[in-house]
Amino acid sequence: MWFRNGFMVLAALLYLVPGNDNATAQDQPTHEQKVTLENAITMKIVSGDIDDTTTRLANELAIVLDSPKTLRVLPVLSGGGEKNVSDLLYLKGVDVGLVRTDVLNYVATREVFSGVNGRLRYIAKLHNEEVYVITTAKVATLQDLANAPVNFGRTSQGNMATAELILAALGIAVQPVHLDHAEAIQKIRTGEIAATIVVNGKPNAFVSNLSAADGLKLLSIPFVDPLTELYLPSSLSSDDYPDLIGKGETVDTLATTVVMAMYNWPKNHSRYQRTARFVRAFFSKFSAFREAPRHPKWKEVNLGANLPGWTRFEPAQEWLDLYGTTVPGEPALAGLRKSFEEFLSDRLDGGEQTLSTDQRKEMFRTFLKWKENQTEATIQVHMTSATGIGPFAGTIRASNTTITVAGAEEQALLLQPSLKELTPGPHALHLHSFPNCGPSEKDGVMVAGLGAGGHLFAEQEGKTFGSHLGDLPDLQVAPDRTASEIIVVPRLTLADLLERSIMVHASGSDTSSRLACGVIN
């Protein structure tokens, strides 16, 4: 079978990667080959201007994801907003754009670009960016800006669409002007304009350099019904901008979300394949973006969040379907899958070396079967319920190990439970067929834990076996209702747990009710 020879295949693929240690001086690429290689691995990402949070994030994408001979991320400064959409549609060499969702809605509903919904795809929703209305201490509310000159930012910047949408929803008509924000601040101070509208993620360097001591202030923006479809309520505090907001005070505002977008290339196009490699690298290394010294806005990102009305790039959706998303309490196994995907993305270079979803899945199983692989998974266990999933009951750590049987070394699975609130005594413990701990209907009644299906390996070729590999040693629960006694399971490995569930029964009887369950997904 293919997966049995997975590591042989992987070794062959790695040998083909340019720069392999086995290469000789005669194997060095020609100038033309170097040009081809550099362009084949480079992803150009357009962000905003130099002060924009998206520019900082694009730079961090380059820092984290750059990998010699497989992937290079090249950030490109742009106008942001409509200009980034235009770049994705028309500018040669642009692969990905960071665009706000209100701008996407703006260009789609106003048909600024014909058929834009079908011409673009999104990879993931990213962080939120706050709206700042900067004015002088003489202006009390947004309504005071009516009929006054207000800066919307340079033409085609994202600020322009946002300013227009918000003020229109609030019924406030102003005289738009289009200036660089630094120039706009000077004109606010001289009284030539009343305010400027800035959209950027906090903390933002440009806004941080402004001070109430210079007569400047931020205006509150009310969160009213016409704005709820495109914006989120947010706030700015003295902790965010101590020189602009009084200590302990807050300013109500709105936020919009940035999305990572791309052109909708056909599947057989090299740009499609290159972006797919970028997506796998980004998703698999995403945890690195949440760590210092990366921008705190990365912590707002939920890779699995959907963008209504738009279609996700298919390889991104496939990755999410296969590996899930990063959420609090996520099983360590999902992190292991991401580490494996990172391993592949660093070493495989597209073309003939691109693995299909099925090949990647089989190689991952082979990786987990490898007896020298000392990885582990933490399984979250919940009590079962006829109405859904019950309370959290603890965890079971699973890892590969070896045992000696009749003088020979044999693979085994080590289970380390840390469970609570269970009935003292022995409890039957099984692997079940499906990664579903929810209830299912039987004879017109919802039965807790039945979604897990039957015992794994209990039936083969139409025969039912009383003893089978899915029948694990009993779980022993102490008088204090906790379970921590280690269980060794011969002949099984982490690979056998994938896409299964582990079930704790109500007693030592294999046929007793299903009490607690953990999904191995």
XYZ file of C-alpha atoms in Angstrom:
521
model
C 0.000 0.000 0.000
C 1.113 3.607 -0.599
C 1.173 4.560 3.087
C 3.434 1.644 3.964
C 6.054 3.146 1.703
C 5.202 6.733 2.737
C 8.573 7.528 4.208
C 10.342 5.994 1.205
C 8.268 8.281 -1.020
C 9.009 11.257 1.250
C 12.737 10.501 1.140
C 12.619 10.424 -2.641
C 10.753 13.707 -2.750
C 13.203 15.389 -0.388
C 16.083 14.229 -2.571
C 14.541 16.154 -5.448
C 14.311 19.429 -3.515
C 16.899 21.973 -4.760
C 19.679 22.448 -2.242
C 19.701 18.844 -1.026
C 23.026 17.919 0.583
C 23.497 15.185 -2.024
C 23.664 17.763 -4.814
C 27.031 18.544 -6.426
C 28.421 21.761 -7.833
C 27.348 20.563 -11.268
C 23.743 20.564 -10.035
C 23.736 24.300 -9.301
C 20.932 26.046 -11.235
C 21.604 28.224 -14.253
C 20.553 31.895 -14.308
C 17.345 31.010 -16.126
C 16.578 28.219 -13.655
C 17.232 30.594 -10.757
C 14.816 33.142 -12.223
C 12.175 30.439 -12.628
C 12.678 29.109 -9.100
C 12.609 32.510 -7.388
C 9.400 33.500 -9.136
C 7.821 30.092 -8.518
C 8.208 30.349 -4.726
C 7.554 34.084 -4.173
C 4.176 35.297 -2.904
C 3.470 39.029 -3.220
C 1.049 40.368 -0.584
C -0.392 43.888 -0.828
C -1.229 45.647 2.424
C -1.882 49.291 3.336
C 0.440 52.277 3.681
C 3.535 52.389 5.865
C 1.609 53.169 9.086
C -1.063 50.530 8.520
C -1.457 47.512 10.814
C -1.849 45.285 7.751
C 1.659 46.305 6.692
C 3.042 45.124 10.026
C 1.142 41.832 9.664
C 2.319 41.336 6.071
C 5.900 41.824 7.226
C 5.395 39.252 9.980
C 4.009 36.800 7.420
C 7.354 37.128 5.656
C 9.349 36.704 8.876
C 7.513 33.562 9.999
C 6.827 31.825 6.689
C 9.956 32.480 4.615
C 11.675 29.173 3.895
C 14.684 28.932 1.528
C 13.849 27.263 -1.788
C 10.183 26.620 -0.894
C 8.431 29.888 0.020
C 9.222 33.591 0.080
C 6.640 36.190 1.134
C 7.188 39.650 -0.343
C 5.076 42.430 1.296
C 4.035 45.262 -1.030
C 2.846 48.658 0.188
C -0.370 49.768 -1.485
C -3.207 52.167 -0.884
C -5.347 49.626 0.931
C -9.092 49.475 0.426
C -10.355 49.578 -3.157
C -6.792 49.847 -4.429
C -5.948 46.414 -2.994
C -9.000 44.906 -4.679
C -7.932 46.507 -7.954
C -4.401 45.138 -7.508
C -5.732 41.607 -7.023
C -7.842 41.882 -10.157
C -5.459 43.667 -12.509
C -1.876 44.048 -11.259
C 0.534 41.356 -12.477
C 2.356 39.408 -9.792
C 0.025 40.192 -6.859
C -1.042 36.964 -5.157
C -2.787 37.992 -1.918
C -4.348 41.202 -0.653
C -5.323 42.268 2.871
C -8.700 43.952 2.461
C -11.356 45.022 4.940
C -14.751 43.378 4.733
C -16.665 46.668 4.535
C -14.587 47.572 1.480
C -15.407 44.221 -0.142
C -19.089 44.863 0.509
C -18.728 48.392 -0.866
C -17.149 47.341 -4.185
C -19.570 44.416 -4.589
C -22.841 46.226 -3.888
C -21.846 49.271 -5.939
C -20.405 47.078 -8.732
C -17.154 49.052 -8.691
C -15.590 45.946 -10.246
C -17.873 43.763 -12.343
C -18.600 40.307 -10.899
C -16.088 40.744 -8.071
C -17.694 38.030 -5.878
C -16.876 35.397 -8.466
C -13.452 36.791 -9.334
C -12.066 36.760 -5.802
C -11.697 34.092 -3.114
C -10.877 34.543 0.553
C -8.362 32.514 2.535
C -9.249 33.615 6.067
C -10.740 36.424 8.078
C -8.019 38.058 10.135
C -8.126 40.814 12.773
C -10.443 43.728 13.511
C -9.493 47.317 12.714
C -10.917 50.238 14.666
C -12.336 53.481 13.256
C -10.924 56.779 14.578
C -12.560 60.169 14.058
C -9.860 62.671 14.978
C -10.889 66.270 15.530
C -10.359 69.187 17.947
C -11.616 69.719 21.461
C -14.149 72.244 20.059
C -16.158 69.456 18.379
C -18.473 67.599 20.780
C -20.219 64.963 18.626
C -20.246 63.534 15.116
C -23.334 65.596 14.335
C -21.224 68.734 14.771
C -19.314 67.723 11.635
C -22.400 68.192 9.416
C -21.547 70.225 6.274
C -17.933 70.636 7.454
C -14.840 69.548 5.471
C -13.775 66.082 6.681
C -10.826 64.092 5.388
C -11.666 60.638 4.002
C -8.058 59.780 3.132
C -6.497 59.565 -0.290
C -8.706 58.473 -3.176
C -9.133 54.684 -3.383
C -7.885 54.158 0.166
C -9.963 51.920 2.413
C -10.714 54.879 4.658
C -12.767 56.518 1.939
C -15.270 53.677 1.649
C -15.504 53.272 5.434
C -16.044 56.995 6.035
C -18.726 57.151 3.360
C -20.575 54.078 4.682
C -20.587 55.152 8.334
C -21.564 58.775 7.817
C -24.306 57.808 5.348
C -25.743 55.318 7.864
C -25.760 58.025 10.531
C -27.360 60.566 8.180
C -24.476 63.039 8.462
C -23.553 64.909 5.259
C -20.050 66.411 5.140
C -17.706 67.922 2.565
C -15.217 65.104 1.775
C -11.595 66.012 1.186
C -8.839 63.598 0.216
C -5.535 64.108 1.966
C -2.737 62.091 3.489
C -3.528 61.739 7.208
C -0.387 63.536 8.367
C -1.324 66.480 6.150
C -4.907 66.290 7.428
C -3.756 66.639 11.062
C -1.920 69.832 10.152
C -5.032 71.239 8.496
C -7.153 70.310 11.540
C -4.763 72.312 13.716
C -5.007 75.335 11.399
C -8.797 75.050 11.187
C -8.888 74.344 7.433
C -10.751 71.056 7.952
C -12.830 69.764 10.863
C -11.729 66.137 11.186
C -10.024 63.141 9.606
C -11.258 59.543 9.626
C -8.625 56.840 10.096
C -9.156 53.060 10.040
C -6.413 50.990 11.628
C -5.833 48.287 14.206
C -4.943 49.301 17.721
C -2.379 50.066 18.925
C -1.511 52.225 15.923
C 1.715 54.242 15.729
C 0.160 57.180 13.856
C -2.628 57.678 16.416
C -0.233 57.043 19.319
C 1.770 60.106 18.277
C -1.254 62.390 18.671
C -1.901 64.217 21.937
C -4.766 65.929 23.701
C -2.212 68.536 24.772
C -2.207 69.704 21.134
C -5.983 70.230 21.219
C -6.870 66.944 19.516
C -9.504 64.382 20.548
C -11.341 61.260 19.381
C -15.097 61.336 18.753
C -17.420 58.507 19.787
C -19.252 56.625 17.022
C -22.652 55.152 18.000
C -23.405 51.527 17.095
C -26.819 51.856 15.413
C -28.913 49.336 13.473
C -27.857 50.395 9.950
C -24.231 49.650 10.895
C -24.676 46.207 12.442
C -24.310 44.274 9.181
C -20.824 45.587 8.389
C -19.330 46.645 11.716
C -18.719 45.496 15.271
C -18.963 47.631 18.425
C -15.556 48.455 19.867
C -13.880 50.946 22.180
C -10.639 52.837 22.643
C -9.218 53.465 26.097
C -6.515 55.392 27.891
C -4.517 52.158 27.959
C -4.526 52.192 24.144
C -3.743 55.894 23.710
C -2.748 57.508 27.029
C -1.796 60.846 25.415
C -5.124 61.203 23.642
C -7.687 59.707 26.054
C -7.976 60.678 29.730
C -6.995 58.094 32.339
C -9.814 55.635 32.983
C -11.877 56.979 30.072
C -13.073 55.158 26.954
C -14.305 56.243 23.532
C -16.968 54.121 21.804
C -16.208 53.292 18.219
C -16.707 50.690 15.485
C -14.484 47.985 14.052
C -14.364 46.188 10.714
C -12.567 42.936 9.876
C -9.587 42.434 7.573
C -9.749 39.469 5.215
C -6.943 37.712 3.327
C -8.166 37.632 -0.271
C -6.842 36.352 -3.608
C -7.747 36.098 -7.263
C -9.839 33.077 -8.248
C -7.264 31.235 -10.345
C -8.211 27.982 -12.138
C -7.002 24.837 -10.369
C -4.456 23.944 -13.034
C -2.776 27.366 -12.867
C 0.650 27.691 -11.226
C -0.591 30.673 -9.191
C -3.323 28.465 -7.698
C -0.752 25.842 -6.686
C 1.640 28.439 -5.260
C -1.100 30.010 -3.178
C -2.137 26.573 -1.948
C 1.422 26.025 -0.659
C 1.324 29.428 1.021
C -1.984 28.548 2.704
C -0.657 25.271 4.075
C 2.435 27.024 5.449
C 0.387 29.862 6.991
C -2.222 27.619 8.604
C 0.277 25.056 9.879
C 2.525 27.718 11.454
C -0.305 29.910 12.711
C 0.473 29.346 16.400
C 3.775 31.206 15.890
C 1.846 34.382 15.042
C 0.185 34.387 18.459
C 3.500 34.536 20.308
C 5.640 37.555 21.207
C 6.981 39.636 19.562
C 4.237 39.335 16.917
C 1.500 41.970 16.735
C -1.272 41.422 19.324
C -3.900 41.606 16.568
C -2.988 38.034 15.549
C -4.674 36.862 18.754
C -8.033 38.025 17.369
C -7.836 35.719 14.343
C -10.129 32.706 14.018
C -9.012 30.845 10.903
C -12.336 29.022 10.625
C -14.543 32.152 10.670
C -16.688 32.391 7.540
C -17.256 35.434 5.341
C -20.939 35.449 4.289
C -21.515 36.044 0.598
C -17.976 35.057 -0.396
C -16.303 31.718 -1.211
C -13.231 30.416 0.584
C -10.202 29.276 -1.450
C -10.676 25.515 -1.816
C -7.269 24.394 -0.425
C -7.902 26.580 2.650
C -11.289 24.948 3.202
C -9.767 21.490 2.692
C -7.116 22.242 5.317
C -9.759 23.371 7.813
C -11.898 20.305 7.093
C -8.907 18.038 7.642
C -7.208 19.680 10.605
C -9.783 21.952 12.248
C -9.046 25.375 13.706
C -7.085 26.687 16.642
C -9.468 27.188 19.571
C -9.023 27.204 23.371
C -8.828 23.641 24.695
C -7.931 22.219 21.274
C -6.541 18.675 21.521
C -2.756 18.528 21.238
C -3.221 16.133 18.313
C -4.451 19.012 16.156
C -1.239 20.866 16.947
C 0.702 17.751 15.991
C -1.084 17.662 12.655
C -0.094 21.281 12.080
C 3.525 20.475 12.940
C 3.454 17.662 10.387
C 1.956 19.980 7.766
C 4.671 22.520 8.571
C 7.254 19.754 8.074
C 5.865 19.081 4.597
C 5.495 22.737 3.600
C 9.129 23.401 4.459
C 10.392 20.537 2.306
C 8.062 19.880 -0.619
C 8.236 22.293 -3.489
C 5.062 21.989 -5.542
C 4.786 20.532 -9.046
C 5.232 16.775 -8.956
C 6.014 17.066 -5.242
C 2.541 18.392 -4.335
C 0.695 15.809 -2.249
C -3.034 15.295 -2.566
C -5.255 15.506 0.511
C -5.529 11.702 0.614
C -1.762 11.243 0.254
C -1.118 13.804 3.003
C -3.614 12.045 5.270
C -2.043 8.622 4.708
C 1.458 9.983 5.286
C 0.278 11.539 8.541
C -1.039 8.161 9.658
C 2.283 6.594 8.736
C 4.056 9.321 10.691
C 2.034 8.417 13.787
C 2.684 4.694 13.325
C 6.430 5.200 13.211
C 7.691 3.461 16.349
C 10.445 6.042 16.956
C 7.899 8.838 16.956
C 7.534 9.866 20.610
C 4.641 12.247 20.031
C 1.508 12.399 22.127
C -2.076 13.632 21.991
C -4.283 15.058 24.728
C -7.902 13.958 24.382
C -10.569 16.182 25.916
C -13.209 14.015 27.662
C -16.791 15.127 28.409
C -19.721 13.385 30.059
C -22.262 12.140 27.543
C -25.779 13.517 27.328
C -28.978 12.688 25.468
C -29.269 16.376 24.544
C -25.705 17.059 23.344
C -22.293 17.082 25.019
C -22.122 17.073 28.814
C -19.726 18.690 31.327
C -15.956 18.485 30.993
C -14.619 15.394 32.795
C -10.866 15.736 32.227
C -8.291 14.466 29.764
C -6.554 11.314 28.568
C -2.996 11.688 27.278
C -2.098 9.135 24.618
C 1.415 8.425 23.357
C 3.293 5.778 21.414
C 5.509 3.426 23.399
C 7.011 -0.061 23.181
C 6.660 -3.115 25.380
C 8.495 -6.450 25.474
C 6.385 -9.541 24.741
C 8.057 -12.978 24.810
C 11.449 -11.323 24.447
C 10.415 -9.263 21.421
C 9.781 -5.522 21.278
C 6.243 -4.585 20.271
C 4.460 -1.294 19.645
C 1.923 -0.186 22.216
C -0.237 2.765 23.226
C 0.211 4.470 26.598
C -2.913 6.109 28.080
C -2.585 8.493 31.035
C -6.066 9.485 32.291
C -6.762 12.532 34.405
C -10.514 12.248 34.946
C -12.879 13.299 37.721
C -16.456 12.930 38.957
C -16.775 9.277 37.896
C -18.290 6.402 39.860
C -15.599 4.492 41.837
C -14.647 1.072 40.507
C -13.804 -0.435 37.101
C -15.236 1.055 33.927
C -15.149 -0.621 30.534
C -13.049 1.422 28.101
C -13.359 1.124 24.316
C -12.400 2.697 21.038
C -15.509 3.445 18.990
C -15.827 3.802 15.246
C -16.745 7.484 14.772
C -15.328 10.789 16.105
C -18.709 11.830 17.504
C -19.565 11.865 21.217
C -23.055 13.228 20.710
C -26.370 11.394 21.077
C -28.154 9.448 18.360
C -31.657 8.064 17.997
C -32.464 4.411 18.705
C -36.013 3.064 18.725
C -37.363 6.608 18.794
C -35.248 7.651 21.818
C -32.092 9.795 21.868
C -29.280 7.779 23.457
C -26.264 9.500 25.021
C -22.973 8.793 23.245
C -24.527 6.676 20.523
C -23.102 8.945 17.827
C -19.750 7.212 18.405
C -21.072 4.065 16.734
C -20.009 0.541 17.672
C -16.754 -0.800 19.049
C -13.778 -0.384 16.737
C -12.399 -3.630 15.255
C -15.313 -5.597 16.771
C -16.570 -6.599 13.330
C -14.487 -7.787 10.396
C -15.717 -9.390 7.204
C -19.202 -9.735 8.667
C -18.037 -11.521 11.827
C -18.480 -10.178 15.361
C -15.690 -10.813 17.863
C -16.032 -10.806 21.658
C -12.356 -9.861 22.031
C -10.906 -7.233 19.724
C -8.271 -4.498 19.619
C -10.827 -1.776 20.328
C -11.633 -3.458 23.664
C -9.170 -1.676 25.984
C -8.211 -2.571 29.567
C -10.669 -1.267 32.159
C -10.379 2.249 33.522
C -9.952 2.153 37.308
C -11.680 4.951 39.249
C -10.491 5.608 42.813
C -12.792 6.185 45.826
C -12.327 9.954 45.413
C -13.981 9.573 41.983
C -10.802 10.341 40.034
C -8.983 8.163 37.506
C -5.229 8.488 36.987
C -3.962 4.902 36.709
C -1.879 4.410 33.550
C -3.188 1.986 30.917
C -0.956 0.166 28.403
C -2.667 -1.083 25.233
C -0.633 -3.612 23.192
C -0.502 -3.476 19.363
C -2.188 -0.080 19.027
C -0.588 3.293 18.156
C -1.748 6.891 17.877
C -2.631 6.216 14.252
C -5.358 3.786 15.361
C -6.997 6.553 17.380
C -7.374 8.996 14.494
C -10.980 9.867 13.603
C -12.278 7.654 16.405
C -13.652 8.211 19.888
C -12.686 6.741 23.220
C -15.649 5.739 25.416
C -15.875 5.268 29.192
C -18.804 3.014 30.092
C -20.880 3.312 33.252
C -19.503 0.081 34.767
C -17.123 -2.774 34.043
C -19.655 -4.318 31.688
C -19.013 -3.796 27.984
C -22.732 -3.337 27.417
C -23.317 -0.757 30.155
C -24.419 2.744 29.188
C -21.970 5.223 27.701
C -20.822 7.566 30.470
C -18.020 9.783 29.131
C -16.403 10.246 25.754
C -13.489 11.942 24.003
C -13.198 12.634 20.288
C -9.956 11.800 18.533
C -10.502 14.019 15.504
